[in-house]
PDB file of C-alpha atoms in Angstrom:
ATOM      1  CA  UNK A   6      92.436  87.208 128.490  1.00  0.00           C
ATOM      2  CA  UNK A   7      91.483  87.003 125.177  1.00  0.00           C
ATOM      3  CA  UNK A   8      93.356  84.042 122.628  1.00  0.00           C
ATOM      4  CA  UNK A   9      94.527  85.413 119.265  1.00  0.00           C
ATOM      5  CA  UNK A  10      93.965  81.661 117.614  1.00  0.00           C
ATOM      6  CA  UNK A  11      90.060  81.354 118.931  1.00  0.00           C
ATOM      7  CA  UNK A  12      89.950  85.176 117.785  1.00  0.00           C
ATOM      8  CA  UNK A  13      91.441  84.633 113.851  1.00  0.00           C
ATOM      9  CA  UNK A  14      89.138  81.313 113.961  1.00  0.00           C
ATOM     10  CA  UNK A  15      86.157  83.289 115.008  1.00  0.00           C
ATOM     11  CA  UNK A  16      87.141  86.035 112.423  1.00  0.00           C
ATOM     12  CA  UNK A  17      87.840  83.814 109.403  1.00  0.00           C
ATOM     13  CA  UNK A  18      84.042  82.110 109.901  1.00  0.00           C
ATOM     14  CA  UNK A  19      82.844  85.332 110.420  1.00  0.00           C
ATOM     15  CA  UNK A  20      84.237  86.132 107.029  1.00  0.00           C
ATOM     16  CA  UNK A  21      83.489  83.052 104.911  1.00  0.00           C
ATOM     17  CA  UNK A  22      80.084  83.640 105.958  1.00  0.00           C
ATOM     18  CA  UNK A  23      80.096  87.104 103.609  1.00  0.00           C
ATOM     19  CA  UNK A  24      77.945  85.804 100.272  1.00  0.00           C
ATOM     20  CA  UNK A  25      79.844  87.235  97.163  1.00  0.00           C
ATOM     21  CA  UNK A  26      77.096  90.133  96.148  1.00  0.00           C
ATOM     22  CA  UNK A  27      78.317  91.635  99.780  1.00  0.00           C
ATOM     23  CA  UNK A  28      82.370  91.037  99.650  1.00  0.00           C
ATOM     24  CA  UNK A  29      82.288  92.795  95.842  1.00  0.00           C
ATOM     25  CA  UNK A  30      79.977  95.690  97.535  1.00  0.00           C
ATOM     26  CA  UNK A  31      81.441  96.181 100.712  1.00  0.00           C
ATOM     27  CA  UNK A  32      85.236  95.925  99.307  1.00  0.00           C
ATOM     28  CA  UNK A  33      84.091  98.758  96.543  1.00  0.00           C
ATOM     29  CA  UNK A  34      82.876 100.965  99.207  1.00  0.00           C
ATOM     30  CA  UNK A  35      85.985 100.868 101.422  1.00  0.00           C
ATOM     31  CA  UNK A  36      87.640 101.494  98.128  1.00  0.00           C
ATOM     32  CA  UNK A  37      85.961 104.439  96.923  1.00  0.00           C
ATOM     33  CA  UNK A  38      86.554 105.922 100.888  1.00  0.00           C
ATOM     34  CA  UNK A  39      90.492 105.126 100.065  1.00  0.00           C
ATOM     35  CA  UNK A  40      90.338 107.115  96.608  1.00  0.00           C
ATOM     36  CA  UNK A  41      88.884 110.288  98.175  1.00  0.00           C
ATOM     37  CA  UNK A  42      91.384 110.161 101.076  1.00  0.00           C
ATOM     38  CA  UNK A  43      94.043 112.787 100.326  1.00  0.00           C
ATOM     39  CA  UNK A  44      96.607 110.358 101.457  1.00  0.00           C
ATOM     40  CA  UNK A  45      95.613 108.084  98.676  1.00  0.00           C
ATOM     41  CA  UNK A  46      95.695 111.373  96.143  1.00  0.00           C
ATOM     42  CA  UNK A  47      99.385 112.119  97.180  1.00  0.00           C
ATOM     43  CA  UNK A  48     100.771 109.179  97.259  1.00  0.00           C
ATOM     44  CA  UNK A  49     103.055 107.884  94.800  1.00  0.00           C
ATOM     45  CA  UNK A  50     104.523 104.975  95.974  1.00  0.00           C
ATOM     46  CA  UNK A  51     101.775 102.127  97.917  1.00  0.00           C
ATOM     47  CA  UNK A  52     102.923  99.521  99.590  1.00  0.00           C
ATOM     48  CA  UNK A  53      99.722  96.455 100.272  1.00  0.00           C
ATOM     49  CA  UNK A  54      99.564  92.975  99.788  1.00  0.00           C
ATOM     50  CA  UNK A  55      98.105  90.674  97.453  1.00  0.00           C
ATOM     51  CA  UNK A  56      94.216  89.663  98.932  1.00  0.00           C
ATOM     52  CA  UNK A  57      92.969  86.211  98.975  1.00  0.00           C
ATOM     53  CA  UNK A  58      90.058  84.426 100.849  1.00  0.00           C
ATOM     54  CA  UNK A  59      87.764  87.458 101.981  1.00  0.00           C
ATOM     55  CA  UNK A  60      90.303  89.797 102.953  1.00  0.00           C
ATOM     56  CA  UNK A  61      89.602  93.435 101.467  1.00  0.00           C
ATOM     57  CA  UNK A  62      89.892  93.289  97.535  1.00  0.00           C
ATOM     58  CA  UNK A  63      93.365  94.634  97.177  1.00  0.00           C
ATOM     59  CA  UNK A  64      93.362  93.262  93.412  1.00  0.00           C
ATOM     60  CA  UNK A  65      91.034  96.194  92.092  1.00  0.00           C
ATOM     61  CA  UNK A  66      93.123  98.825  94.165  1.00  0.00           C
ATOM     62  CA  UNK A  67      96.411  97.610  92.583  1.00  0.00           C
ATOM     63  CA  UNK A  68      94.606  98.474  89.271  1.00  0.00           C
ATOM     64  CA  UNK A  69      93.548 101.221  90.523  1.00  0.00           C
ATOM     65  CA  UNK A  70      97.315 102.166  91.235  1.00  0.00           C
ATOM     66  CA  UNK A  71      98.864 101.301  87.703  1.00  0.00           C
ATOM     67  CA  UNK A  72      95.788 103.511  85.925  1.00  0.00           C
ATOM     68  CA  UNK A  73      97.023 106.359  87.890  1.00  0.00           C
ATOM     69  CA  UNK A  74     100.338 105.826  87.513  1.00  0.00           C
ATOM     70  CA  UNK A  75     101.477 105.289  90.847  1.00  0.00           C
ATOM     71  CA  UNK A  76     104.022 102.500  92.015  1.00  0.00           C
ATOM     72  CA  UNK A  77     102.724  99.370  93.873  1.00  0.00           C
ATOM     73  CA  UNK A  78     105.221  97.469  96.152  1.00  0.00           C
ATOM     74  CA  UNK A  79     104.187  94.188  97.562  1.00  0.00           C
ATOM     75  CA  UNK A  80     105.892  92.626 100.594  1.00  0.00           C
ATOM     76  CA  UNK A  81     108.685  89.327 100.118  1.00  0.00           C
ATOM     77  CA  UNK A  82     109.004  87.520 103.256  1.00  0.00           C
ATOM     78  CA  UNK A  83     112.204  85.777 104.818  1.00  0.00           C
ATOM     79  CA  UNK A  84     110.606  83.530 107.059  1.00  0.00           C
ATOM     80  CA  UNK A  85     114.278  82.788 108.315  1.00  0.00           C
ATOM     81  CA  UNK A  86     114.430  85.882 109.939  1.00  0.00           C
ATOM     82  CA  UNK A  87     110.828  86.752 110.284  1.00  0.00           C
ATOM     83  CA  UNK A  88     111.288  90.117 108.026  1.00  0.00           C
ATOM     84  CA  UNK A  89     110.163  91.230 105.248  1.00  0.00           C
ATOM     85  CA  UNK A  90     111.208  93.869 102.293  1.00  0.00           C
ATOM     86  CA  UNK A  91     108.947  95.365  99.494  1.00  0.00           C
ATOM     87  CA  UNK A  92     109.759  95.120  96.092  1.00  0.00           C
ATOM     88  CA  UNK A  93     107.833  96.562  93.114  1.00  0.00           C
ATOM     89  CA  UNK A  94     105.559  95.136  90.621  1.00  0.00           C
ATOM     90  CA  UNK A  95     104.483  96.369  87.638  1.00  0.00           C
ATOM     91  CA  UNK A  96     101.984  93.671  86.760  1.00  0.00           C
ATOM     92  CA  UNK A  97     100.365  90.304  88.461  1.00  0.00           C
ATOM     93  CA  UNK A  98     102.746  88.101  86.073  1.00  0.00           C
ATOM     94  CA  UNK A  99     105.685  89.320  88.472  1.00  0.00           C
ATOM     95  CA  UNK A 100     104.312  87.123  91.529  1.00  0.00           C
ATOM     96  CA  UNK A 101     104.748  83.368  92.640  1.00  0.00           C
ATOM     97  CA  UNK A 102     103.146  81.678  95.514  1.00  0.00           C
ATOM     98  CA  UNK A 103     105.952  81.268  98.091  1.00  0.00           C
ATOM     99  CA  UNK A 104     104.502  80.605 101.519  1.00  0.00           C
ATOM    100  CA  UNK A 105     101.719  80.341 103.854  1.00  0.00           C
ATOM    101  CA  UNK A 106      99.902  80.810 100.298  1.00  0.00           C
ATOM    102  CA  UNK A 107     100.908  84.490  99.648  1.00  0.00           C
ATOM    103  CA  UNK A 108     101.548  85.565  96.641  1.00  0.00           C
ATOM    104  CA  UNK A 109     104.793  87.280  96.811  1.00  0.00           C
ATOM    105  CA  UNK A 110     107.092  89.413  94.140  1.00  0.00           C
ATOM    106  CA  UNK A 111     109.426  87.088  91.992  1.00  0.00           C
ATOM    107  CA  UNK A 112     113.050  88.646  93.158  1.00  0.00           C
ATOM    108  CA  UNK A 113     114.695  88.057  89.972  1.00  0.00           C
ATOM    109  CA  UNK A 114     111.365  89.894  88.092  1.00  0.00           C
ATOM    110  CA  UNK A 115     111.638  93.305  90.643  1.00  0.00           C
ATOM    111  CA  UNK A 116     113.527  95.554  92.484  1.00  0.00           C
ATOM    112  CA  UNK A 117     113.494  96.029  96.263  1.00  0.00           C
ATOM    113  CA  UNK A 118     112.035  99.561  97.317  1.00  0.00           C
ATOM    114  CA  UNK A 119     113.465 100.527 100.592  1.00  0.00           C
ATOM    115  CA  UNK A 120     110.526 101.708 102.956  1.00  0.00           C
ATOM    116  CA  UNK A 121     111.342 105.327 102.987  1.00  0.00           C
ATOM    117  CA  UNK A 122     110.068 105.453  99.453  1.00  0.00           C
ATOM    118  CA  UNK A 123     106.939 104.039 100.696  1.00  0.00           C
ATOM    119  CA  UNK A 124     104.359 106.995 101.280  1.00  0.00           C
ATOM    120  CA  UNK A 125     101.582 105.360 102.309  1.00  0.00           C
ATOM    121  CA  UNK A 126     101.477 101.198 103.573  1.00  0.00           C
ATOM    122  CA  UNK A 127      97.905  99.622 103.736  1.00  0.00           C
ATOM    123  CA  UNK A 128      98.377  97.156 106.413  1.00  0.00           C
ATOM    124  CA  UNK A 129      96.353  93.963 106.529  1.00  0.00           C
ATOM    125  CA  UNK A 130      94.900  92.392 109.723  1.00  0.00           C
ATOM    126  CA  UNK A 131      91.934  89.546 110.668  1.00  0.00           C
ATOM    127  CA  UNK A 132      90.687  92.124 113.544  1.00  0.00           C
ATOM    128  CA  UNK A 133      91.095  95.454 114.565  1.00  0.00           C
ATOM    129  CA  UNK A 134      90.280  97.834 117.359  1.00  0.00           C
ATOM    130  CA  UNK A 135      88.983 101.918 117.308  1.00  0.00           C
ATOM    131  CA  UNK A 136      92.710 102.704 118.473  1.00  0.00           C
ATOM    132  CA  UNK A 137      94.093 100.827 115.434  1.00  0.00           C
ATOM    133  CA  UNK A 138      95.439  98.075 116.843  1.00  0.00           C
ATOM    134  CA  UNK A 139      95.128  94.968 114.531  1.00  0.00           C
ATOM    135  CA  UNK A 140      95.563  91.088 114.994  1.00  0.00           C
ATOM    136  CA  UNK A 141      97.467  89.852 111.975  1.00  0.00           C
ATOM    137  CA  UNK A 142      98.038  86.424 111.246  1.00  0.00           C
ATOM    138  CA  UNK A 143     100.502  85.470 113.627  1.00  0.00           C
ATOM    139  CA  UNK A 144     103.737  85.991 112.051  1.00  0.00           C
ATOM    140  CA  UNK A 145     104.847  89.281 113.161  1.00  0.00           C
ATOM    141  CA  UNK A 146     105.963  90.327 110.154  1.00  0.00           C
ATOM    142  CA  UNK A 147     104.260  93.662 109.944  1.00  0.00           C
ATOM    143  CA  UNK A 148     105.053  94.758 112.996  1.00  0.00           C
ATOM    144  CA  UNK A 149     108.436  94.840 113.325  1.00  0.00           C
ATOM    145  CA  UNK A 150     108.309  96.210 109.741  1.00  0.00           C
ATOM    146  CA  UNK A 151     106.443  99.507 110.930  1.00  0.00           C
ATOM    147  CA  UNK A 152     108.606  99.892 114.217  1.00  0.00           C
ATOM    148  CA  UNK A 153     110.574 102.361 112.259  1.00  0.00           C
ATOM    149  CA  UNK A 154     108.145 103.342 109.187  1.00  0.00           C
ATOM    150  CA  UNK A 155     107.384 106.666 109.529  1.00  0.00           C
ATOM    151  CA  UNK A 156     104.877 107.626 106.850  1.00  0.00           C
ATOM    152  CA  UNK A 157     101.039 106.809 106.830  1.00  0.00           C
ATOM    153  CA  UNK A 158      99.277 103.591 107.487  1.00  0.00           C
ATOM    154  CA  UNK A 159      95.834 102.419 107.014  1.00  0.00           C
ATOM    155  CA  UNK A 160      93.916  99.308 107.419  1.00  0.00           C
ATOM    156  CA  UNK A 161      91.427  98.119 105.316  1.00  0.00           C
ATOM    157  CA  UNK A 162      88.360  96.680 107.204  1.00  0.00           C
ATOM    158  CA  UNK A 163      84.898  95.153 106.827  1.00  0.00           C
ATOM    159  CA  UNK A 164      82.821  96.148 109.566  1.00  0.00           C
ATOM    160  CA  UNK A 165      82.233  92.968 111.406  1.00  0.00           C
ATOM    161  CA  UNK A 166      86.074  92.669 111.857  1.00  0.00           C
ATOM    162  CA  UNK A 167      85.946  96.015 114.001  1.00  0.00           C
ATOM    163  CA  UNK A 168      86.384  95.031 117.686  1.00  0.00           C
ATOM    164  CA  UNK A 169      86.514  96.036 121.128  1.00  0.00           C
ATOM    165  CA  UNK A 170      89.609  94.445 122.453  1.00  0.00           C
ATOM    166  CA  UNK A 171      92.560  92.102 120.861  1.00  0.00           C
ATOM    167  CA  UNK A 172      95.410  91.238 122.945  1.00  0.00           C
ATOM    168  CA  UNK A 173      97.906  93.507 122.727  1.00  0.00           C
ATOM    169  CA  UNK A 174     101.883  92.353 122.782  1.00  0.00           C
ATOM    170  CA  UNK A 175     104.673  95.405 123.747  1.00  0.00           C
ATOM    171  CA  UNK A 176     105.614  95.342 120.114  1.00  0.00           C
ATOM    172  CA  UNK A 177     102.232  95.961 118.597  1.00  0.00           C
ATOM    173  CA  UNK A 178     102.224  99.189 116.286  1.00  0.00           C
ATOM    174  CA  UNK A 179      98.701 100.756 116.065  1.00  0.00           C
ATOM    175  CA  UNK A 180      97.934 101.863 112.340  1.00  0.00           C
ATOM    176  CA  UNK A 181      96.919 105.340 111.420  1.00  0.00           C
ATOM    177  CA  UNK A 182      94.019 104.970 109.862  1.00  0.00           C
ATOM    178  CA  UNK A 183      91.294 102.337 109.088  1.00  0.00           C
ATOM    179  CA  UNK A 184      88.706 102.227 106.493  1.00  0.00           C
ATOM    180  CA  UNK A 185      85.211  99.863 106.672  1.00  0.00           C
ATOM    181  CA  UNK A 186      82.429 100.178 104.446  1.00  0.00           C
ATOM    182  CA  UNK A 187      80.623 102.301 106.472  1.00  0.00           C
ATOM    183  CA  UNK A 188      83.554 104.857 107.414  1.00  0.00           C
ATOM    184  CA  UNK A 189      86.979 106.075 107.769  1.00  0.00           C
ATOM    185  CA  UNK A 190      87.944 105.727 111.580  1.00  0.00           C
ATOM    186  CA  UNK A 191      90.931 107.696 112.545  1.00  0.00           C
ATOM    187  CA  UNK A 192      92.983 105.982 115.181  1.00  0.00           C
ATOM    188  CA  UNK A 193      96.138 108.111 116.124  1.00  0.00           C
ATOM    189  CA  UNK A 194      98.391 111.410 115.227  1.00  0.00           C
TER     190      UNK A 194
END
């Protein structure tokens, strides 16, 4: 059986070991895969969160977002309850670092967007399989977020996080999609 903390240690060397040149290369590849998705052209409202360490450079896509005029909702978490709701920001000045280091929406700065305006969530992860199962970063958050989001997902993924086999829990939600920097993988209908 496979342990999710030796896994997200493994992963997290695995990913300080990526020399800056790479991470900036690699993240603009995956991005440019995103743009010429046609779920990316249709969408109007994205939900992702805010990067940091060498997660996938969300920072540029957020950009990206505002240039094109689309809304970007980023997730505020209630670690009481282990949910979480999106709420809208319009520019990096509207977020605070609240927990576990995230930088999170300031409530009294944006307004809650209910997840049926979402059209397309990009779902982060450490590690993630071919069938779109992903191993976040233990707190659950995201999955019982998607159990009843019904529009597109996608994970965004350097290619040394793509794996086999993560242990799988009852309640894990697969995403739709995932893009690396070497292609889009399509994981379920």
């Amino acid at each position: 059986m496979l342990d999710k903390k030796v896994l997200r240690k493994e992963m997290r060397s695995i990913l300080a070991s990526i020399n800056d040149e790479t991470y900036q290369k690699w993240s603009q590849q995956i991005a440019n895969k995103l743009h010429e998705m046609s779920l990316w052209k249709k969408a109007n409202v994205i939900g992702m969160t805010i990067s940091t360490g060498r997660e996938v450079d969300t920072i540029r896509l957020i950009e990206r977002c505002w240039q094109e005029g689309k809304k970007v909702v980023v997730p505020k978490c209630n670690p009481k309850e282990k949910q979480m709701i999106f709420r809208e920001i319009r520019s990096f000045g509207q977020l605070e670092v609240v927990y576990y280091n995230l930088q999170e929406p300031i409530e009294s700065e944006t307004i809650e967007v209910p997840k049926e305006k979402i059209d397309l969530l990009i779902v982060p992860g450490i590690a993630y399989t071919h069938s779109g199962y992903r191993l976040g970063q233990g707190g659950g958050y995201f999955d019982r977020y998607l159990q009843d989001y019904k529009r597109d997902t996608i994970s965004l993924s350097f290619t040394p996080q793509i794996v086999n086999e993560l242990p799988l829990e009852q309640y894990d939600i697969p995403v739709k999609y995932i893009i690396t920097n070497e292609r889009v993988i399509k994981c379920h209908e």
